[in-house]
Coordinates of C-alpha atoms in Angstrom, one line a residue:
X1 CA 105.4 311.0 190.9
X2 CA 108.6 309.7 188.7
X3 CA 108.7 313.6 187.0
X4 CA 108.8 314.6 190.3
X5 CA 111.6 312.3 191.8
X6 CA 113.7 313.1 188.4
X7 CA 113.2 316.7 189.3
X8 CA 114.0 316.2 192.7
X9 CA 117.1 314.3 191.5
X10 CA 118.3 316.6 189.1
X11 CA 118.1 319.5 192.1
X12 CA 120.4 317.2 194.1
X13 CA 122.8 316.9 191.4
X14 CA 123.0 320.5 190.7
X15 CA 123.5 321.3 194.3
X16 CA 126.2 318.7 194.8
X17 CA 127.5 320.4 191.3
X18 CA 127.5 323.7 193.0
X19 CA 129.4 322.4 196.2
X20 CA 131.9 321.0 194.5
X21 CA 132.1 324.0 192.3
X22 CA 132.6 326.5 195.7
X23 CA 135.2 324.2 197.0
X24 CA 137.2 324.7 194.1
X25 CA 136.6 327.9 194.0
X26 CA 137.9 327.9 197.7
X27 CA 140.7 325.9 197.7
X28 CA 141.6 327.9 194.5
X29 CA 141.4 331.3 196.6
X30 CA 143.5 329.8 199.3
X31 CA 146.6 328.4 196.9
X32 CA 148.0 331.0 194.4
X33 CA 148.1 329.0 190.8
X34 CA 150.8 331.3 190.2
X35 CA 153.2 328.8 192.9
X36 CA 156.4 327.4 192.2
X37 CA 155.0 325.1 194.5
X38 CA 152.4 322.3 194.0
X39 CA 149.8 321.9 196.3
X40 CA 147.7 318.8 197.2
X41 CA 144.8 318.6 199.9
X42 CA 144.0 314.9 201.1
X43 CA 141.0 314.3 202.6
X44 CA 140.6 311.9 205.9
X45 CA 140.7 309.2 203.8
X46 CA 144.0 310.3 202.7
X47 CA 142.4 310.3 199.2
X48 CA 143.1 313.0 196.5
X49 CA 140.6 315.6 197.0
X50 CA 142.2 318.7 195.1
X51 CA 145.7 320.1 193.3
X52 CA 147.0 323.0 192.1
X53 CA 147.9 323.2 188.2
X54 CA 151.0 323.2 189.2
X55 CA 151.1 319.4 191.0
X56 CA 149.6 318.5 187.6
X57 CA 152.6 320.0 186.0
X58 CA 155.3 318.5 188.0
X59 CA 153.5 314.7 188.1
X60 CA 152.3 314.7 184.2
X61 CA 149.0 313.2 185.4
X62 CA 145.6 314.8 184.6
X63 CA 143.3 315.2 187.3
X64 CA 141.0 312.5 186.3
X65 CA 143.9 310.6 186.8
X66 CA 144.2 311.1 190.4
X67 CA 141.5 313.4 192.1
X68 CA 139.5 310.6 194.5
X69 CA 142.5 307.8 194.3
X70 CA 144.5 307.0 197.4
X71 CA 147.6 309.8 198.0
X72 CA 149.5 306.1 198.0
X73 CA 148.4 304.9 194.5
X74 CA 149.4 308.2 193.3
X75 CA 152.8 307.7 195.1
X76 CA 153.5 303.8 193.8
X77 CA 152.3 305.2 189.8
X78 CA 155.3 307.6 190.3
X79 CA 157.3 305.0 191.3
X80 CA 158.3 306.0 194.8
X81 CA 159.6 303.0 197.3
X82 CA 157.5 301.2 199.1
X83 CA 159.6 302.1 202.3
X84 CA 158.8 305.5 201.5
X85 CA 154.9 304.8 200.8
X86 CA 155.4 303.0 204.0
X87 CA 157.3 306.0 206.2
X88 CA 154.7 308.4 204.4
X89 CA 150.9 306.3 205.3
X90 CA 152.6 306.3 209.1
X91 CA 153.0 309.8 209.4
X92 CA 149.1 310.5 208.0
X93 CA 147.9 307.6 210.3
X94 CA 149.8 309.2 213.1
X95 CA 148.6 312.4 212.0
X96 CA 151.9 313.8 212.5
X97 CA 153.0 317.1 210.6
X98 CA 157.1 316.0 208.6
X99 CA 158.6 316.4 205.7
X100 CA 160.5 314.5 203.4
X101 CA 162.1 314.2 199.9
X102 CA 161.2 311.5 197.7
X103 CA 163.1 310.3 194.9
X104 CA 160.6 308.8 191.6
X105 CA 159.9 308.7 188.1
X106 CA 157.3 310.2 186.7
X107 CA 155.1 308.6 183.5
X108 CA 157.1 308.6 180.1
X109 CA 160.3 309.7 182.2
X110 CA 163.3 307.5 182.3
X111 CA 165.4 309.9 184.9
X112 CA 164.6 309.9 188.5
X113 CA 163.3 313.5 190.1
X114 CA 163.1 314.2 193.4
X115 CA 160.8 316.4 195.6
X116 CA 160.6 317.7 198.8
X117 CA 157.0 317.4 200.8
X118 CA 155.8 318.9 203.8
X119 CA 152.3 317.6 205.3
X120 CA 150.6 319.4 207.4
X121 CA 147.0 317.8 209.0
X122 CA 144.3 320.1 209.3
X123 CA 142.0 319.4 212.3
X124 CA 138.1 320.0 212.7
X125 CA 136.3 321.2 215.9
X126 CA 136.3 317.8 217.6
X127 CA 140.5 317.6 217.2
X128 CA 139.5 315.1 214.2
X129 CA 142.0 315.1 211.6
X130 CA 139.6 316.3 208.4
X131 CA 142.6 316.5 205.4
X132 CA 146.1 317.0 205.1
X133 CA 147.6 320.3 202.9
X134 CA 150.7 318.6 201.2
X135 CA 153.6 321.1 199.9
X136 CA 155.4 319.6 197.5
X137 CA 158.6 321.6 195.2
X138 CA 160.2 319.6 192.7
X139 CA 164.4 319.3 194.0
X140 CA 165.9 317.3 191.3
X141 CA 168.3 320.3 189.9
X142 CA 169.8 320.7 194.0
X143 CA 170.1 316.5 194.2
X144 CA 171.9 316.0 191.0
X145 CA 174.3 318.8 191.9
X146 CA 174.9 317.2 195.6
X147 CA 175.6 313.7 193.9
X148 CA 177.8 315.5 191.8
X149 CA 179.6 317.0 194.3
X150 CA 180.1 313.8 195.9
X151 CA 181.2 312.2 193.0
X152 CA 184.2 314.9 192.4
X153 CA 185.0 315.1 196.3
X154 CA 185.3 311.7 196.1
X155 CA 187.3 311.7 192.7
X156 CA 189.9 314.1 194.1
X157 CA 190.2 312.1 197.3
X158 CA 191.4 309.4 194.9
X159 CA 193.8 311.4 193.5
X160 CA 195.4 313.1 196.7
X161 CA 195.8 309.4 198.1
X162 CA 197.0 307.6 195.2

């Protein structure tokens, strides 16, 4: 009886194994890893369920770092305002689809980054929300040159009016 119940525990495992192996293998099939962009799928729970390579690129964080936390926990360990955590866990409650760039820092960085996301929810059969597909693309090079713009526009306004 207990060689069977380890047998038939072992068969679980390797089934769950294999389920979690296809997903991957779907989600991989579905996202590029060849894409400027990172991609991030939440589950209902608005927990980490999967990334591109490339998400684990632009954050710095391994997957075991991440993959089953909260999409929030990720958000506060890259230092993003609470306002924004805020704005952002509205919007998945709400199940709304928006987009929005967020200004961080990520682990051994000093220098803020920012990076433009776009949720979209993803809805089963009974119009329940199931995950969200989060786009995200790394816009730290476009900010810096918009505050420095500013910063000159406003340096030669000084200098016209004084």
């Amino acid at each position: 009886d207990i060689q069977m119940l380890k047998d038939l525990a072992a068969l679980v495992e390797l089934e769950i194994q294999n389920s979690q192996n296809a997903l991957e293998m779907a989600y991989e099939a579905m996202v590029p890893e060849y894409s400027e962009n990172s991609v991030l799928i939440l589950n209902a729970q608005n927990q980490i369920e999967w990334t591109n390579s490339q998400f684990q690129t632009l954050t710095q964080f391994t997957k075991d770092e991440f993959i089953g936390k909260a999409f929030a926990e990720l958000l506060r360990m890259c230092k993003v305002s609470a306002k924004q955590i805020k704005t952002i866990e509205q919007n998945l409650q709400d199940n709304q689809t928006f987009k929005l760039e967020l200004t961080g820092k990520l682990k051994h960085q000093s220098q803020a980054m920012w990076v433009e996301m776009s949720f979209r929810p993803i809805f089963d059969a009974s119009e329940r929300r199931k995950q969200y597909i989060v786009i995200a693309h790394e816009t730290t090079e476009r900010k810096q040159a918009e505050l420095d713009l500013a910063k000159e526009r406003q340096r030669l306004s000084y200098i016209l009016e004084g």
